Amino acid sequence: MRVRLSSLNLLSTWLWLPLTFAMWPFPPKRFKGNALLGAGSLGLDTDGRVVALGDFNGDQFLDMVSVGSDQQTLTIHLWDHERFIYRTSTVLKHNQLIVNVVPGDFTQSGRLDLLVMSQSPSSNGQLDLSLYRAADGGGLETTPISLPPSSESQPIPFDSTGDLRIDLLGISPSPHDQESFSVWKNVWNASQPNSIVYELTRTTMEGLQCKPSNPHSHAVVDLDGDCLADVILICDDGNTGGKVFQIWINQKDSGFKLQQSGKLPAGTQSISFADVDRDGTIDMVFATCSSVSRSTGLGNDCYVNIAYNKQLPLCASTTSPRFRNDRRICRAPEELCIGDPNFTFDLSEGPGNNAFVRVSIEELVPTPGGSTPQLLVLDTTYDPPLPVPLKIGDLNLDGFVDIVPIIATQPPGGRSKLAKTPKILGSVACRKGVAGCGPDGKGRRGWSVLGRDNNILEEFLDARGVVLVDIDEDGTLDILVQRTGEQGQGNVMFVQNNFYYDAFFLKAIVLNGGCPSGWCSTANGSRFHPFGVSYSGATYKYTVLDTTGKRAAAAVAQLPQTAYQSLLTPYSFIGLGRTNNYIENFFVGSTKHHDEHFINMEGVVPNSKVVIVPPADDSQRTEWRKELYLRPGEWIPLVTLTVVIATVLLASIVLVLHLNEKREDERERRKVSHHINFDAL
Ligand SMILES: *[C@@H]1O[C@H](CO)[C@@H](O)[C@H](O)[C@H]1NC(C)=O
Ligand SMILES: *[C@@H]1O[C@H](CO)[C@@H](O)[C@H](O)[C@H]1NC(C)=O
Ligand SMILES: *[C@@H]1O[C@H](CO)[C@@H](O)[C@H](O)[C@H]1NC(C)=O
């Protein structure tokens, strides 16, 4: 009987195969080829540049804000998923030269407003701040609210009071405030007709003596590992002309406390923050150059530096001891959000310190012909010049972040102009001969240029900036290249990451607590979801098991930087690598001042987007709302169909056999009873 069943099953498969091909339900693929592919400008035609990212219409697709070459015209480009292009939506002309744009829900209305920082014409060294509020019917209101101005060193959004509203931290322009920080406290009250947005207050940061650099790389990011965002400030060192950093630990209602400060290496450029070695702590990544040309923005003799955060590691196994002599020595997977007050960054050079790694650009990007590569660190085509940070993102979904610098080289054809080309430095495991690893092949992560062939990035010779975004939210990190236009191919070009990766991703966004029910309503009663309103300061920490069964923890920050057009996505894109399991523990930290400012979500499904809404009110008992949006694979309809058909077939076979057997039984029973009857005679 068993033999008959399996042969039937096989037969059914063979019968169905031709039918499956006949009714192929999918449209042809938009991008063909296993490579990085040019996708053109996707309708985002601007004579200027992209300056900010945000989901303005709450449809869970990322939109973009551009500024024209006049530095005054702001345009919002909404992503049209059906037509696969950006549609121009709102166009505004600001009355001053725009320096930076920060989208954010400054009024907790569930919609993105736009904070515009512009050069003040009235006096030197002042930034005027204007807020374009979201209009009720979509788009922005045309007259901005003017806010208290700032000094030229741009203020950063952060949450000073634990209510998830966007406050600002910066320097007020009045002369006697030059060295002490102020907080723009968000006091917006929607029920007042002409409410003010910001009230300027002194910081609670006691003893903060620091002249912030301009440009700076301040960030709102969790550095001590308690899933609560801290503040790191980058300041000028008056004595040496170098730079220093100050790390202020968030102590909730007790304010911020200066925990650590130190000198940055000479020639430090912009700093980016990411967990480079996947140990569950946020590290610093920055370039240092011995000199930078003011006219071209190119740095000479540059290095990529990684300062690893030294703190409590993840316990080697779930059973290993967490304490030794009453001191905690590691974090168990289910207690990732325990802070380590003894965390440090050790920026000293020397063989004894494996937590600070420097690799020269020459070693990272070997150039044919022996010309020395330079690193683009300043975009001088904007006024004032913009810092160009090293962009960080997991482009190959292996769970480790890659670095995307723009490298300038002398092209071999004898062209006089330098070619400025984005390169992808892929993070690879350390072994002998890999850049970034020790001579013995030891080290945390090494770097190797990804996609040497099949790489359209090599065709860009006029890059001035790179943005890592996921076009159409399809689950791979794509690249937007901002160009000077010297090549005559426009200012903005998208590159689709079409490599096939046998690995998973996760997107996560923590909303700002506006519209706690999950629905916002407008004046006329129509309702919408507040999906676009992320904020700076959320933190994610998670553990995954790789296919060899090894557990790793990783930390990711949401929107840590927004100044100087840093162009980070409002959500966090997380590469998970190859895993054969759910994400065991996914910790989401907010900046609420509750005892439990974080939650632990267990068993999160990879290849999905999680939207988390912390409670808006202060009662501790209110639930966090969590929503998970699965990205259905394109095979799901077919798999479902096959499963249904197979089930029906098997069921009918079982039924037939069952009936047969019953008939047989009946016959046997009758025979037996016949027998008995016969005997009885
Ligand atoms: C409310 O206003 C929005 C935008 O102005 C419009 O799209 C919607 O149809 C209106 N709804 C009702 C019920 O009038
Ligand atoms: C907002 O304004 C209303 C009306 O003026 C007032 O009653 C309310 O207390 C204010 N809310 C806050 C939080 O200040
Ligand atoms: C931090 O370091 C101090 C001094 O070495 C030690 O007493 C303390 O227990 C440490 N704290 C933790 C959490 O390890």
XYZ file of C-alpha atoms and ligand atoms in Angstrom:
723
model
C 0.000 0.000 0.000
C 2.868 2.383 0.854
C 4.461 1.849 -2.539
C 1.270 2.642 -4.321
C 0.846 5.877 -2.405
C 4.291 7.280 -3.114
C 4.152 6.415 -6.785
C 0.833 8.185 -7.026
C 2.301 11.207 -5.311
C 5.178 11.273 -7.744
C 2.733 10.952 -10.594
C 0.792 13.928 -9.330
C 3.941 16.062 -9.222
C 4.753 15.170 -12.795
C 1.218 15.920 -13.840
C 1.285 19.344 -12.260
C 4.621 20.569 -13.504
C 3.580 21.548 -17.046
C 0.483 23.203 -15.682
C 2.524 25.362 -13.313
C 4.541 26.809 -16.131
C 1.457 27.429 -18.191
C -0.072 29.696 -15.564
C 3.050 31.618 -14.388
C 1.482 34.430 -12.418
C 4.318 36.940 -12.138
C 5.100 40.020 -14.198
C 8.562 40.065 -15.791
C 11.340 41.150 -13.441
C 12.161 44.838 -13.465
C 15.896 44.325 -13.047
C 17.715 41.413 -14.613
C 21.211 40.347 -13.799
C 23.101 39.496 -10.671
C 24.911 42.796 -10.229
C 24.726 46.414 -9.202
C 22.574 47.930 -11.932
C 22.012 51.533 -12.946
C 18.397 52.520 -12.383
C 18.591 56.096 -13.644
C 17.100 59.006 -11.751
C 13.709 57.293 -11.220
C 11.893 60.547 -11.855
C 13.894 62.443 -9.256
C 15.164 65.119 -11.585
C 16.709 67.974 -9.679
C 19.390 70.459 -10.592
C 20.523 70.357 -6.972
C 20.748 67.508 -4.538
C 18.799 65.282 -2.205
C 19.000 66.741 1.302
C 16.709 64.638 3.472
C 14.752 61.372 3.617
C 11.382 60.678 5.211
C 8.005 59.069 4.613
C 5.848 62.148 4.094
C 2.582 60.467 3.095
C 2.752 57.587 5.561
C 2.578 54.852 2.914
C 5.677 53.055 4.287
C 7.681 53.965 1.195
C 10.585 56.355 1.647
C 10.222 59.797 0.055
C 12.949 62.360 -0.552
C 13.469 66.105 -0.190
C 15.694 67.910 -2.652
C 17.097 71.430 -2.719
C 17.634 73.119 -6.082
C 20.920 74.638 -7.176
C 19.670 78.023 -5.918
C 19.827 76.506 -2.392
C 16.318 77.839 -1.782
C 13.819 75.664 -3.664
C 12.661 72.694 -1.612
C 10.867 69.845 -3.366
C 9.270 66.768 -1.849
C 9.407 63.708 -4.105
C 6.907 61.002 -3.142
C 7.661 57.414 -4.107
C 5.023 55.886 -6.386
C 5.195 52.137 -5.834
C 2.937 51.273 -8.790
C 4.847 53.281 -11.374
C 8.256 52.782 -9.753
C 9.200 56.461 -9.855
C 9.330 59.534 -7.650
C 6.489 61.983 -8.218
C 7.059 65.651 -7.457
C 4.640 66.689 -4.757
C 5.227 69.881 -2.776
C 7.485 72.683 -4.039
C 8.416 75.524 -1.688
C 10.749 78.457 -2.044
C 12.492 79.337 1.205
C 13.456 82.985 1.548
C 17.060 82.299 2.624
C 19.924 80.013 1.645
C 19.209 76.576 3.051
C 21.960 74.878 5.017
C 20.227 71.777 6.349
C 16.776 70.187 6.422
C 15.510 67.855 9.144
C 12.189 66.042 8.654
C 10.479 65.125 11.909
C 7.116 65.205 13.603
C 7.795 68.281 15.698
C 4.129 68.673 16.668
C 3.308 64.991 17.334
C 0.523 65.146 14.778
C 1.445 61.861 13.090
C 2.791 63.629 9.989
C 6.267 64.792 9.089
C 7.049 68.487 9.406
C 10.200 70.010 7.961
C 12.761 71.927 10.008
C 14.795 74.168 7.719
C 18.093 75.684 8.849
C 19.237 78.631 6.788
C 21.968 81.247 6.764
C 20.775 84.384 8.455
C 21.291 87.477 6.288
C 21.139 89.806 9.289
C 24.233 88.893 11.219
C 27.252 86.711 10.865
C 27.405 83.291 12.369
C 23.726 82.714 12.961
C 21.400 80.039 11.637
C 17.733 80.842 11.312
C 15.438 77.935 12.073
C 12.027 77.666 10.406
C 9.429 74.955 10.751
C 7.152 74.055 7.846
C 4.278 72.195 9.451
C 2.473 69.355 7.724
C -0.748 70.629 6.167
C -3.985 68.878 6.977
C -4.625 67.752 3.424
C -1.078 66.451 2.809
C 1.958 68.480 1.806
C 3.349 71.313 3.869
C 1.997 74.673 4.963
C 3.572 77.436 2.925
C 4.326 79.882 5.716
C 6.857 78.583 8.208
C 6.888 79.144 11.941
C 10.114 80.840 12.897
C 12.006 79.335 15.824
C 14.713 80.709 18.129
C 17.922 80.886 16.032
C 21.075 78.888 16.612
C 24.779 79.507 16.105
C 26.410 78.184 12.944
C 27.212 74.866 14.556
C 23.982 73.045 13.727
C 21.681 71.907 16.547
C 20.723 68.224 16.742
C 17.318 66.729 17.571
C 17.169 64.664 20.753
C 14.689 63.840 23.477
C 15.680 65.635 26.665
C 12.562 65.001 28.724
C 11.579 61.438 27.878
C 8.285 62.377 26.237
C 9.425 61.366 22.717
C 9.002 64.921 21.460
C 11.806 66.375 19.398
C 13.889 68.848 21.412
C 17.043 70.395 19.998
C 20.525 70.567 21.507
C 22.812 73.304 20.274
C 24.446 76.639 20.892
C 22.452 79.833 21.050
C 23.982 82.688 19.018
C 24.119 85.267 21.795
C 27.794 86.030 22.526
C 27.855 85.032 26.181
C 26.374 81.619 25.357
C 29.066 80.647 22.870
C 30.503 77.819 24.912
C 27.512 76.426 26.736
C 24.807 74.347 25.216
C 21.144 75.256 25.201
C 18.107 73.063 24.821
C 15.273 74.066 22.525
C 12.510 72.506 24.624
C 9.483 71.377 22.665
C 6.431 73.061 24.214
C 4.009 72.685 21.303
C 0.397 72.536 22.495
C -1.985 71.533 19.728
C -5.018 72.843 21.569
C -3.703 76.410 21.595
C -4.332 78.341 18.383
C -0.937 80.078 18.156
C 1.237 77.815 20.220
C 4.986 78.329 20.150
C 7.099 75.288 19.319
C 10.337 75.879 21.187
C 11.371 77.522 24.402
C 15.091 78.117 24.818
C 16.392 76.736 28.124
C 19.792 76.073 29.652
C 20.962 72.473 29.585
C 21.019 70.295 32.596
C 24.405 69.103 31.382
C 26.423 70.310 34.330
C 29.931 71.462 33.609
C 29.718 71.151 29.872
C 32.573 73.278 28.572
C 32.955 72.508 24.940
C 33.050 74.565 21.788
C 31.278 72.386 19.246
C 33.108 71.902 15.988
C 31.579 73.251 12.813
C 30.977 70.913 11.083
C 30.532 68.443 13.907
C 29.427 64.802 14.153
C 27.312 64.934 17.311
C 25.151 61.856 17.595
C 22.297 60.513 19.673
C 23.255 56.906 20.136
C 23.456 54.286 22.877
C 27.108 53.877 23.821
C 26.937 52.172 27.228
C 24.693 49.365 26.069
C 21.540 50.025 28.124
C 19.340 50.567 25.029
C 18.862 54.201 26.041
C 20.312 56.785 23.672
C 23.212 58.837 25.010
C 24.721 61.949 23.459
C 28.217 62.214 22.020
C 29.513 65.708 21.275
C 32.462 66.589 19.067
C 34.227 69.773 20.112
C 37.240 71.826 19.126
C 40.247 71.518 21.358
C 41.309 75.118 21.817
C 44.895 74.317 22.769
C 45.988 71.974 20.016
C 43.604 72.780 17.194
C 42.459 69.154 17.248
C 39.130 67.709 18.264
C 37.807 66.039 21.389
C 34.760 63.935 22.098
C 32.512 63.970 25.152
C 30.112 61.148 25.937
C 27.097 62.117 28.020
C 25.218 59.179 29.491
C 21.446 59.419 29.630
C 20.255 59.024 33.210
C 16.576 59.599 32.456
C 15.103 62.109 34.910
C 18.518 62.912 36.403
C 19.655 64.331 33.098
C 22.869 63.589 31.261
C 26.170 62.831 32.957
C 29.615 63.277 31.432
C 31.037 59.756 31.457
C 34.005 59.903 29.182
C 35.945 62.337 27.091
C 39.058 62.068 25.040
C 41.135 63.393 22.217
C 40.405 62.352 18.675
C 43.386 61.606 16.424
C 44.846 64.474 14.402
C 43.000 65.170 11.166
C 39.746 63.507 12.235
C 36.887 64.030 9.772
C 33.196 63.136 10.205
C 32.398 60.256 12.532
C 29.779 57.581 11.798
C 28.381 55.116 14.316
C 27.634 51.436 13.788
C 28.298 48.029 15.298
C 31.168 47.020 13.042
C 32.193 43.712 14.623
C 28.699 42.546 15.647
C 29.422 42.315 19.354
C 26.346 44.240 20.466
C 28.034 47.624 20.971
C 28.139 50.754 18.833
C 31.576 51.589 17.447
C 32.981 54.744 15.811
C 34.119 54.846 12.197
C 35.900 57.885 10.811
C 38.502 59.044 8.370
C 41.653 60.937 9.289
C 43.631 62.867 6.718
C 46.910 64.706 7.102
C 45.596 67.567 4.948
C 42.373 68.497 3.172
C 42.160 70.796 0.171
C 39.703 73.643 0.769
C 38.956 73.932 -2.936
C 38.457 70.294 -3.946
C 37.552 68.790 -0.580
C 39.977 65.918 -1.153
C 42.027 64.578 1.711
C 45.630 63.455 1.375
C 47.238 60.575 3.189
C 43.918 59.400 4.617
C 43.129 56.487 6.882
C 39.915 54.710 7.774
C 39.785 54.407 11.561
C 37.585 52.124 13.614
C 37.358 52.625 17.352
C 35.711 49.574 18.900
C 33.560 50.055 21.962
C 34.978 48.031 24.829
C 32.277 46.790 27.177
C 30.591 43.703 28.575
C 30.489 40.963 25.928
C 27.693 38.526 25.212
C 27.983 35.374 27.327
C 29.592 32.551 25.371
C 26.680 30.220 26.049
C 23.366 30.420 27.851
C 24.768 28.390 30.723
C 28.072 30.184 31.270
C 28.355 32.174 34.519
C 27.459 35.844 34.329
C 29.225 36.935 37.494
C 32.702 36.481 38.871
C 33.494 37.811 42.369
C 30.109 39.574 42.327
C 31.050 41.486 39.201
C 29.094 41.016 36.024
C 31.364 39.672 33.324
C 28.941 39.149 30.444
C 25.391 39.720 29.228
C 23.041 36.787 28.713
C 21.032 36.877 25.448
C 17.836 37.776 27.270
C 19.418 40.672 29.176
C 21.064 42.625 26.386
C 19.895 45.989 27.702
C 22.017 46.029 30.842
C 24.246 49.089 30.819
C 27.969 48.891 31.388
C 29.210 52.038 33.144
C 32.791 50.941 32.489
C 32.577 51.013 28.689
C 35.490 52.785 26.978
C 36.834 53.876 23.657
C 40.599 53.500 23.609
C 41.994 55.608 20.773
C 45.635 55.043 21.565
C 47.794 53.531 18.867
C 50.008 50.645 19.624
C 50.320 46.901 19.310
C 48.677 46.332 22.685
C 45.392 47.946 21.682
C 43.245 45.848 19.379
C 40.238 48.121 19.903
C 41.544 50.826 17.577
C 42.316 49.929 13.981
C 43.659 52.216 11.266
C 43.994 51.272 7.612
C 45.330 53.569 4.941
C 43.256 54.273 1.850
C 46.124 53.015 -0.324
C 45.951 49.651 1.357
C 42.150 49.508 1.172
C 41.756 50.581 -2.442
C 44.782 49.505 -4.420
C 44.927 51.526 -7.630
C 46.491 50.291 -10.828
C 49.460 52.300 -12.035
C 50.512 53.315 -8.575
C 48.707 56.665 -8.424
C 47.806 57.609 -4.874
C 44.098 57.513 -4.125
C 42.577 60.436 -2.245
C 39.447 60.456 -0.122
C 36.583 62.897 -0.613
C 35.834 64.367 2.827
C 34.268 67.736 1.968
C 31.678 68.510 -0.683
C 32.779 71.942 -1.828
C 29.969 72.337 -4.364
C 27.645 73.472 -1.577
C 27.846 76.679 0.402
C 29.016 76.196 3.131
C 30.897 72.978 2.186
C 29.311 69.790 3.492
C 31.246 67.102 5.312
C 31.193 63.762 3.474
C 31.075 60.996 6.094
C 31.990 57.378 5.442
C 28.629 55.776 4.667
C 27.869 52.596 6.521
C 25.339 49.890 5.701
C 25.046 46.159 5.173
C 24.970 45.983 1.384
C 25.421 42.215 1.126
C 23.159 41.271 4.048
C 25.864 39.199 5.703
C 25.169 40.750 9.080
C 28.266 42.939 9.048
C 28.201 46.551 7.916
C 30.182 47.637 4.883
C 31.751 51.059 4.309
C 31.197 53.203 1.219
C 33.809 55.951 0.724
C 34.268 58.143 -2.351
C 37.762 57.703 -3.711
C 39.456 60.104 -6.112
C 42.068 58.701 -8.466
C 43.938 59.859 -11.524
C 42.252 58.065 -14.418
C 44.625 56.085 -16.637
C 43.502 57.821 -19.851
C 45.473 60.938 -18.953
C 42.328 62.909 -18.192
C 43.296 65.928 -16.197
C 40.296 65.796 -13.858
C 40.363 63.345 -11.011
C 37.740 60.600 -11.110
C 35.611 60.533 -7.956
C 34.102 57.091 -7.614
C 32.196 55.398 -4.770
C 33.745 52.119 -3.636
C 32.233 49.439 -1.458
C 34.556 48.196 1.243
C 33.000 44.889 2.183
C 33.464 43.637 5.709
C 35.172 40.241 5.651
C 36.455 37.852 8.287
C 40.083 38.401 9.184
C 42.809 36.275 7.652
C 46.345 36.823 6.428
C 46.763 39.505 3.807
C 43.394 41.200 4.273
C 43.434 44.974 4.784
C 42.602 45.886 8.354
C 43.846 42.624 9.872
C 47.128 42.167 11.671
C 50.178 40.694 9.907
C 49.387 37.369 11.579
C 45.864 37.409 10.137
C 44.276 38.209 13.491
C 41.833 41.029 14.101
C 38.157 41.837 14.319
C 37.123 42.668 10.748
C 38.997 43.085 7.499
C 38.012 45.023 4.390
C 38.007 44.124 0.755
C 36.585 46.031 -2.217
C 33.284 44.395 -3.243
C 32.044 43.940 -6.764
C 35.156 44.541 -8.785
C 33.395 43.219 -11.872
C 29.840 43.869 -12.818
C 29.886 47.086 -10.913
C 28.271 50.171 -12.336
C 29.760 52.291 -9.552
C 33.033 52.282 -11.501
C 31.345 54.350 -14.204
C 30.735 57.291 -11.891
C 33.527 59.820 -12.123
C 31.766 62.814 -10.577
C 30.331 61.509 -7.305
C 29.975 63.993 -4.462
C 27.877 62.004 -2.039
C 26.358 58.597 -1.436
C 23.097 57.678 0.275
C 22.227 54.101 1.227
C 18.479 53.566 0.830
C 16.204 50.692 -0.107
C 14.472 51.634 -3.357
C 10.873 50.382 -3.360
C 11.476 48.684 0.004
C 12.373 45.357 -1.590
C 14.799 44.249 1.083
C 18.217 45.135 -0.313
C 20.151 48.263 0.436
C 20.537 50.250 -2.781
C 22.741 53.240 -3.474
C 21.842 56.773 -4.450
C 24.828 58.588 -5.904
C 24.773 62.377 -5.810
C 26.830 63.793 -8.635
C 28.263 67.154 -9.544
C 26.869 66.782 -13.078
C 30.303 67.145 -14.720
C 29.734 63.924 -16.610
C 26.552 65.325 -18.120
C 24.444 62.528 -16.681
C 22.414 64.473 -14.158
C 22.830 65.079 -10.450
C 21.114 62.065 -8.970
C 21.485 58.431 -9.989
C 20.110 55.322 -8.329
C 21.963 52.034 -8.337
C 19.867 48.946 -7.755
C 21.513 46.270 -5.636
C 20.385 43.224 -7.585
C 22.779 40.651 -6.212
C 21.158 37.508 -4.979
C 21.881 37.042 -1.303
C 21.150 33.877 0.551
C 20.551 35.905 3.704
C 17.914 37.873 5.563
C 17.135 41.440 6.501
C 14.936 43.258 8.977
C 13.668 46.808 9.010
C 12.658 48.458 12.223
C 11.133 51.817 13.003
C 10.121 53.251 16.365
C 7.476 55.938 16.001
C 7.253 59.004 18.180
C 4.189 57.979 20.137
C 1.843 60.389 18.368
C -1.660 58.974 17.702
C -1.317 56.184 20.304
C -4.301 54.257 18.925
C -2.457 53.740 15.649
C -4.809 56.033 13.756
C -4.560 59.809 13.435
C -7.527 61.896 12.367
C -7.605 65.166 10.480
C -9.986 68.078 10.986
C -12.548 66.709 8.504
C -12.553 63.295 10.132
C -10.475 61.297 7.652
C -8.012 58.900 9.233
C -4.448 57.828 8.472
C -1.612 55.789 10.013
C 1.388 57.728 11.435
C 3.932 55.485 9.716
C 6.455 58.147 8.760
C 7.186 59.766 12.087
C 10.377 58.198 13.384
C 12.685 60.005 15.754
C 16.341 60.113 16.747
C 17.281 57.965 19.691
C 15.609 54.586 19.368
C 17.959 51.638 19.788
C 17.794 48.031 18.640
C 19.742 45.098 20.014
C 19.240 41.524 19.018
C 20.758 38.082 18.985
C 20.740 35.689 16.056
C 22.064 32.191 15.568
C 24.040 31.680 12.405
C 23.908 28.413 10.480
C 26.779 26.975 12.503
C 24.790 27.549 15.688
C 26.972 30.394 16.922
C 25.108 33.195 18.653
C 25.965 36.839 17.988
C 24.538 40.054 19.350
C 24.303 43.266 17.384
C 23.325 46.851 18.152
C 21.762 49.318 15.727
C 20.832 52.957 16.269
C 17.861 54.675 14.668
C 18.635 57.973 12.948
C 21.645 58.861 15.151
C 22.696 61.852 13.056
C 20.771 64.520 11.175
C 23.075 67.540 10.950
C 24.959 68.640 7.822
C 22.701 66.655 5.503
C 23.830 63.336 6.901
C 21.005 61.634 4.958
C 20.345 58.613 7.135
C 17.138 56.634 6.699
C 14.400 57.164 9.310
C 14.159 53.410 9.843
C 17.016 51.057 10.561
C 17.950 48.551 7.903
C 19.493 45.501 9.518
C 21.284 42.723 7.660
C 20.931 39.447 9.541
C 23.243 37.167 7.597
C 22.377 33.549 7.058
C 20.305 32.239 9.904
C 18.069 29.238 10.200
C 15.893 30.639 12.896
C 13.761 33.531 14.010
C 15.471 36.433 15.704
C 15.505 35.045 19.221
C 15.542 38.286 21.187
C 14.881 41.623 19.574
C 15.214 44.450 22.078
C 13.764 47.826 21.186
C 14.799 50.767 23.339
C 13.104 54.148 23.396
C 14.050 57.329 25.225
C 11.062 57.147 27.600
C 12.015 57.749 31.209
C 10.139 54.650 32.395
C 11.805 52.001 34.530
C 11.510 49.742 31.524
C 12.347 51.981 28.610
C 12.702 48.971 26.317
C 10.833 45.851 25.299
C 11.975 42.403 24.286
C 10.200 40.954 21.262
C 10.774 37.228 20.970
C 10.695 35.288 17.750
C 10.627 38.123 15.223
C 10.316 36.803 11.663
C 13.150 37.892 9.349
C 12.481 39.620 6.004
C 9.889 41.868 7.570
C 9.412 45.381 8.855
C 8.548 45.965 12.488
C 6.796 49.163 13.510
C 6.913 49.896 17.224
C 4.893 52.589 18.967
C 5.970 53.284 22.543
C 3.199 54.470 24.839
C 2.659 58.208 24.585
C 1.362 58.867 28.079
C 3.417 58.464 31.211
C 1.565 55.623 32.845
C 3.937 52.677 32.953
C 1.252 50.161 32.293
C 0.271 51.214 28.817
C 1.232 48.609 26.281
C 3.707 49.194 23.507
C 2.105 48.588 20.147
C 4.003 46.330 17.775
C 3.153 45.632 14.168
C 4.982 43.328 11.841
C 4.748 43.654 8.078
C 5.971 40.612 6.246
C 7.411 41.060 2.835
C 5.750 38.246 0.948
C 8.193 36.421 -1.281
C 7.021 36.281 -4.875
C 6.788 32.494 -4.647
C 4.181 32.533 -1.874
C 1.065 32.279 -4.122
C 2.610 29.399 -6.013
C 3.747 27.592 -2.880
C 0.255 27.993 -1.388
C -1.365 26.631 -4.534
C 0.969 23.638 -4.618
C 0.339 22.874 -0.957
C -3.449 23.072 -1.423
C -3.404 20.820 -4.491
C -1.083 18.314 -2.830
C -3.329 18.243 0.243
C -6.460 17.655 -1.823
C -4.773 14.866 -3.796
C -3.487 13.141 -0.683
C -6.872 13.506 0.984
C -8.639 11.851 -1.954
C -6.122 9.010 -1.988
C -6.599 8.499 1.730
C -10.359 8.537 1.220
C -10.244 5.998 -1.582
C -7.988 3.720 0.401
C -10.106 4.198 3.467
C -13.256 3.216 1.574
C -11.489 0.242 0.035
C -10.331 -0.928 3.391
C -13.765 -0.489 4.855
C -15.280 -2.563 2.062
C -12.639 -5.212 2.626
C -13.334 -5.217 6.342
C -17.020 -5.531 5.680
C -16.446 -8.460 3.346
C -14.187 -10.179 5.892
C -16.671 -9.590 8.669
C -19.417 -11.031 6.565
C -17.242 -14.040 5.709
C -16.466 -14.607 9.387
C -20.077 -14.330 10.439
C -20.989 -16.633 7.590
C -18.413 -19.057 8.921
C -19.834 -18.856 12.428
C -23.337 -19.281 11.140
C -22.182 -22.241 9.144
C -20.584 -23.756 12.253
C -23.673 -23.170 14.277
C -25.687 -25.217 11.919
C -10.684 65.107 4.176
O -9.654 65.845 3.614
C -8.738 65.094 2.805
C -7.676 66.019 2.330
O -8.067 67.319 2.391
C -9.479 64.482 1.635
O -8.581 63.704 0.876
C -10.582 63.606 2.177
O -11.344 63.102 1.113
C -11.484 64.402 3.114
N -12.444 63.495 3.742
C -13.720 63.770 3.920
C -14.540 62.737 4.594
O -14.183 64.838 3.544
C -2.629 73.257 26.218
O -3.471 74.361 26.091
C -4.727 74.192 26.721
C -5.585 75.406 26.374
O -4.882 76.581 26.531
C -4.525 74.035 28.223
O -5.753 73.840 28.873
C -3.630 72.828 28.474
O -3.328 72.707 29.843
C -2.330 72.964 27.688
N -1.592 71.732 27.811
C -0.360 71.682 28.282
C 0.276 70.339 28.338
O 0.212 72.681 28.646
C 33.394 49.132 36.944
O 34.723 49.263 37.371
C 34.859 49.438 38.790
C 36.304 49.662 39.084
O 37.118 48.765 38.396
C 34.308 48.215 39.513
O 34.369 48.395 40.890
C 32.853 48.010 39.106
O 32.346 46.831 39.678
C 32.742 47.922 37.587
N 31.332 47.828 37.224
C 30.864 46.877 36.441
C 29.401 46.899 36.174
O 31.571 46.043 35.941
